[in-house]
Amino acid sequence: MIRTDSAGGTHAFVNWLTWPGRWLFYSVGMTITADIHQAVLKAPASAWTPAVDDDGQIRCCEVLRAGCGEY
């Protein structure tokens, strides 16, 4: 698992992470602006992969609690 903050949220780094043939798990954190929030809301549910905790349980999130999506 590779984790980074907003410093790793560049196209070059994410392209490296997702290079064909690479099998990596990654998480990129960043500040969510209003524009980013609106863009994320446009992504179809099929584009998302649930986050899991160390014990393998799907992590609950505010979107699920609000009834705005489901896995």
PDB file of C-alpha atoms in Angstrom:
ATOM      1  CA  MET A   1       0.000   0.000   0.000  1.00  0.00           C
ATOM      2  CA  ILE A   2       1.423   3.338  -1.067  1.00  0.00           C
ATOM      3  CA  ARG A   3      -0.025   6.398   0.655  1.00  0.00           C
ATOM      4  CA  THR A   4       0.727  10.029  -0.040  1.00  0.00           C
ATOM      5  CA  ASP A   5      -0.669  13.448   0.744  1.00  0.00           C
ATOM      6  CA  SER A   6      -1.447  16.152  -1.799  1.00  0.00           C
ATOM      7  CA  ALA A   7       2.232  16.367  -2.759  1.00  0.00           C
ATOM      8  CA  GLY A   8       1.773  13.003  -4.490  1.00  0.00           C
ATOM      9  CA  GLY A   9      -1.423  14.059  -6.234  1.00  0.00           C
ATOM     10  CA  THR A  10       0.269  14.890  -9.523  1.00  0.00           C
ATOM     11  CA  HIS A  11      -0.569  13.358 -12.875  1.00  0.00           C
ATOM     12  CA  ALA A  12       2.993  12.087 -13.239  1.00  0.00           C
ATOM     13  CA  PHE A  13       2.968  10.246  -9.899  1.00  0.00           C
ATOM     14  CA  VAL A  14      -0.519   8.780 -10.316  1.00  0.00           C
ATOM     15  CA  ASN A  15       0.346   7.734 -13.886  1.00  0.00           C
ATOM     16  CA  TRP A  16       3.400   5.931 -12.481  1.00  0.00           C
ATOM     17  CA  LEU A  17       1.215   4.187  -9.882  1.00  0.00           C
ATOM     18  CA  THR A  18      -1.285   3.044 -12.502  1.00  0.00           C
ATOM     19  CA  TRP A  19       1.229   1.989 -15.161  1.00  0.00           C
ATOM     20  CA  PRO A  20      -0.073  -1.090 -17.044  1.00  0.00           C
ATOM     21  CA  GLY A  21       1.133  -4.297 -15.441  1.00  0.00           C
ATOM     22  CA  ARG A  22       1.679  -2.712 -12.017  1.00  0.00           C
ATOM     23  CA  TRP A  23      -0.465  -4.154  -9.245  1.00  0.00           C
ATOM     24  CA  LEU A  24      -0.301  -1.570  -6.478  1.00  0.00           C
ATOM     25  CA  PHE A  25      -2.771  -0.366  -3.910  1.00  0.00           C
ATOM     26  CA  TYR A  26      -2.552   3.358  -3.326  1.00  0.00           C
ATOM     27  CA  SER A  27      -4.247   6.248  -1.625  1.00  0.00           C
ATOM     28  CA  VAL A  28      -3.710   9.916  -2.454  1.00  0.00           C
ATOM     29  CA  GLY A  29      -5.021  12.480   0.015  1.00  0.00           C
ATOM     30  CA  MET A  30      -5.707  16.087  -0.868  1.00  0.00           C
ATOM     31  CA  THR A  31      -7.726  19.105   0.113  1.00  0.00           C
ATOM     32  CA  ILE A  32     -11.211  18.879  -1.358  1.00  0.00           C
ATOM     33  CA  THR A  33     -12.255  22.183  -2.893  1.00  0.00           C
ATOM     34  CA  ALA A  34     -15.789  22.926  -4.058  1.00  0.00           C
ATOM     35  CA  ASP A  35     -14.738  22.265  -7.686  1.00  0.00           C
ATOM     36  CA  ILE A  36     -13.176  18.897  -6.801  1.00  0.00           C
ATOM     37  CA  HIS A  37     -16.253  17.961  -4.753  1.00  0.00           C
ATOM     38  CA  GLN A  38     -18.536  18.659  -7.721  1.00  0.00           C
ATOM     39  CA  ALA A  39     -16.294  16.655 -10.074  1.00  0.00           C
ATOM     40  CA  VAL A  40     -16.271  13.676  -7.685  1.00  0.00           C
ATOM     41  CA  LEU A  41     -20.060  13.708  -7.488  1.00  0.00           C
ATOM     42  CA  LYS A  42     -20.184  13.218 -11.274  1.00  0.00           C
ATOM     43  CA  ALA A  43     -18.206   9.948 -11.144  1.00  0.00           C
ATOM     44  CA  PRO A  44     -20.418   6.861 -11.541  1.00  0.00           C
ATOM     45  CA  ALA A  45     -20.661   4.444  -8.605  1.00  0.00           C
ATOM     46  CA  SER A  46     -18.891   1.815 -10.738  1.00  0.00           C
ATOM     47  CA  ALA A  47     -15.747   4.000 -10.722  1.00  0.00           C
ATOM     48  CA  TRP A  48     -15.216   3.551  -6.979  1.00  0.00           C
ATOM     49  CA  THR A  49     -13.508   0.832  -4.968  1.00  0.00           C
ATOM     50  CA  PRO A  50     -14.487   0.568  -1.308  1.00  0.00           C
ATOM     51  CA  ALA A  51     -11.850   1.417   1.290  1.00  0.00           C
ATOM     52  CA  VAL A  52     -11.179  -1.364   3.777  1.00  0.00           C
ATOM     53  CA  ASP A  53      -9.824  -1.255   7.309  1.00  0.00           C
ATOM     54  CA  ASP A  54      -6.911  -3.365   8.547  1.00  0.00           C
ATOM     55  CA  ASP A  55      -9.333  -6.146   9.477  1.00  0.00           C
ATOM     56  CA  GLY A  56     -10.710  -6.318   5.928  1.00  0.00           C
ATOM     57  CA  GLN A  57     -14.040  -4.693   6.769  1.00  0.00           C
ATOM     58  CA  ILE A  58     -15.382  -2.086   4.351  1.00  0.00           C
ATOM     59  CA  ARG A  59     -14.848   1.339   5.862  1.00  0.00           C
ATOM     60  CA  CYS A  60     -18.023   3.355   6.262  1.00  0.00           C
ATOM     61  CA  CYS A  61     -17.978   6.900   5.006  1.00  0.00           C
ATOM     62  CA  GLU A  62     -20.127  10.008   5.099  1.00  0.00           C
ATOM     63  CA  VAL A  63     -21.382   9.412   1.543  1.00  0.00           C
ATOM     64  CA  LEU A  64     -22.807   6.042   2.535  1.00  0.00           C
ATOM     65  CA  ARG A  65     -24.278   7.377   5.766  1.00  0.00           C
ATOM     66  CA  ALA A  66     -25.983  10.179   3.806  1.00  0.00           C
ATOM     67  CA  GLY A  67     -27.514   7.664   1.402  1.00  0.00           C
ATOM     68  CA  CYS A  68     -25.714   9.242  -1.560  1.00  0.00           C
ATOM     69  CA  GLY A  69     -24.165   5.997  -2.733  1.00  0.00           C
ATOM     70  CA  GLU A  70     -23.614   2.376  -1.953  1.00  0.00           C
ATOM     71  CA  TYR A  71     -21.139  -0.377  -2.731  1.00  0.00           C
TER      72      TYR A  71
END
